[in-house]
Amino acid sequence: MRHLSWIVTIPVALVAILFAISNRGIVTLSLWPLPFTLETPVYLATLIALVVGFLAGGFVVWNSQRRHRRRARREGNRVLYLERELKEAQARAAAAEKRLAESTRPVSGPVAGALPGATLPVPAAQGTAPTVH
C-alpha cells in the first residue's frame, strides 16, 4: 500500500511543479461584494483552489460515512459486552459444575490405600465352615 501511494503521489507532484513553472503570470482575485483584491500568481490561485476542493470533498465523504462509523462503534461495544457476559456465564457454569460434583460425591469414600475395584474381606463366622456353592 505504501508503494501505491508513492506511485500516485510522485506523478501528481511532478504535474503540480510543472504547472507552477509554466504559469507564473499574475492574476487579480476579488470577491464582488467585498472591496478586497489579491494579486497572486496563477499557479498559486489554482493550487489553493485544488487543495480547498480536496479538503471540502474529504469533509463531505467523512460526514456521509458518519452513520456507518456510529453503527460500527455500537456493534463493537455490543461485542465487548457479550464477551464479558460469556466469560461471566462460563465462570458461573464452572462454579455450578463444581458444586454439583461436590454434592454428588459419596459421603464415605474408599478405604485409604485400597486398590480401585478391590473389596474388603468379610470375616468368616467363628466355628462354622465356609459354604461352597
Coordinates of C-alpha atoms in Angstrom, one line a residue:
M1 CA 0.0 0.0 0.0
R2 CA 2.9 2.4 0.8
H3 CA 4.3 1.8 -2.7
L4 CA 1.0 2.5 -4.3
S5 CA 0.7 5.9 -2.6
W6 CA 4.2 6.8 -3.8
I7 CA 3.2 5.7 -7.4
V8 CA 0.3 8.1 -7.3
T9 CA 1.9 10.9 -5.3
I10 CA 5.1 11.4 -7.3
P11 CA 3.4 12.0 -10.7
V12 CA 0.8 14.3 -9.2
A13 CA 3.6 16.3 -7.5
L14 CA 5.6 16.5 -10.8
V15 CA 2.5 17.8 -12.7
A16 CA 1.9 20.4 -9.9
I17 CA 5.6 21.5 -10.2
L18 CA 5.4 21.7 -14.0
F19 CA 2.2 23.7 -13.8
A20 CA 3.7 26.1 -11.3
I21 CA 6.8 26.7 -13.5
S22 CA 4.6 27.2 -16.6
N23 CA 2.0 29.6 -15.1
R24 CA 3.9 32.4 -13.4
G25 CA 1.6 35.2 -14.7
I26 CA -0.2 37.4 -12.2
V27 CA -3.9 37.3 -11.7
T28 CA -6.1 39.6 -9.6
L29 CA -8.6 37.8 -7.4
S30 CA -11.6 39.6 -5.9
L31 CA -14.9 38.7 -4.4
W32 CA -17.6 41.1 -5.7
P33 CA -19.3 42.4 -2.6
L34 CA -16.0 42.8 -0.7
P35 CA -13.7 45.7 -1.6
F36 CA -10.5 43.5 -1.2
T37 CA -8.5 42.3 -4.1
L38 CA -5.5 40.0 -4.2
E39 CA -2.8 39.7 -6.8
T40 CA -1.2 36.3 -6.9
P41 CA 0.4 34.0 -9.5
V42 CA -1.9 31.8 -11.5
Y43 CA -0.4 28.6 -10.2
L44 CA -0.8 29.6 -6.6
A45 CA -4.5 30.5 -7.1
T46 CA -5.1 27.2 -8.9
L47 CA -3.3 25.1 -6.4
I48 CA -5.1 26.7 -3.5
A49 CA -8.4 26.1 -5.2
L50 CA -7.4 22.4 -5.7
V51 CA -6.4 22.0 -2.1
V52 CA -9.6 23.7 -0.8
G53 CA -11.7 21.4 -3.2
F54 CA -9.8 18.3 -2.0
L55 CA -10.5 19.2 1.7
A56 CA -14.1 20.0 1.0
G57 CA -14.6 16.7 -0.8
G58 CA -12.9 14.8 2.1
F59 CA -15.2 16.5 4.6
V60 CA -18.3 15.6 2.6
V61 CA -17.2 11.9 2.3
W62 CA -16.2 11.8 6.0
N63 CA -19.6 13.4 7.0
S64 CA -21.6 11.0 4.8
Q65 CA -19.9 7.9 6.5
R66 CA -20.9 9.1 10.0
R67 CA -23.8 6.7 10.4
H68 CA -21.6 3.7 9.4
R69 CA -18.9 4.7 11.9
R70 CA -21.6 5.1 14.6
R71 CA -23.0 1.7 13.8
A72 CA -19.6 0.1 13.9
R73 CA -18.8 1.7 17.2
R74 CA -22.1 0.4 18.7
E75 CA -21.5 -3.1 17.4
G76 CA -18.0 -3.1 18.8
N77 CA -19.4 -2.1 22.2
R78 CA -22.0 -4.8 21.9
V79 CA -19.3 -7.4 21.1
L80 CA -17.3 -6.3 24.2
Y81 CA -20.5 -6.5 26.3
L82 CA -21.4 -10.0 25.0
E83 CA -17.8 -11.3 25.5
R84 CA -17.9 -10.1 29.1
E85 CA -21.3 -11.8 29.7
L86 CA -19.9 -15.0 28.1
K87 CA -17.0 -15.1 30.5
E88 CA -19.2 -14.5 33.5
A89 CA -21.6 -17.3 32.3
Q90 CA -18.7 -19.6 31.8
A91 CA -17.4 -18.8 35.3
R92 CA -20.9 -19.4 36.8
A93 CA -21.2 -22.7 34.9
A94 CA -17.8 -23.9 36.2
A95 CA -18.8 -23.0 39.7
A96 CA -22.2 -24.8 39.3
E97 CA -20.4 -27.9 38.0
K98 CA -18.0 -27.8 40.9
R99 CA -20.9 -27.5 43.4
L100 CA -22.7 -30.4 41.6
A101 CA -19.6 -32.6 41.7
E102 CA -19.2 -31.9 45.5
S103 CA -22.8 -32.6 46.2
T104 CA -22.9 -36.0 44.4
R105 CA -19.6 -37.3 45.9
P106 CA -20.2 -40.2 48.3
V107 CA -20.0 -39.3 52.0
S108 CA -17.8 -42.2 52.9
G109 CA -15.2 -42.9 50.3
P110 CA -13.0 -45.9 49.8
V111 CA -10.5 -47.0 52.4
A112 CA -7.2 -45.2 52.2
G113 CA -4.6 -47.3 50.4
A114 CA -7.2 -49.7 48.9
L115 CA -6.9 -50.5 45.2
P116 CA -9.7 -49.3 43.0
G117 CA -12.3 -52.1 42.5
A118 CA -11.0 -54.1 45.4
T119 CA -13.5 -55.2 48.0
L120 CA -12.8 -55.6 51.7
P121 CA -12.7 -59.2 53.0
V122 CA -15.6 -60.3 55.0
P123 CA -14.6 -62.1 58.2
A124 CA -15.8 -65.6 58.4
A125 CA -18.1 -66.5 61.4
Q126 CA -16.3 -68.4 64.2
G127 CA -16.8 -72.1 64.3
T128 CA -18.6 -72.5 61.0
A129 CA -17.3 -74.0 57.9
P130 CA -17.4 -72.0 54.7
T131 CA -20.2 -72.7 52.4
V132 CA -19.4 -73.8 48.9
H133 CA -21.9 -73.4 46.2

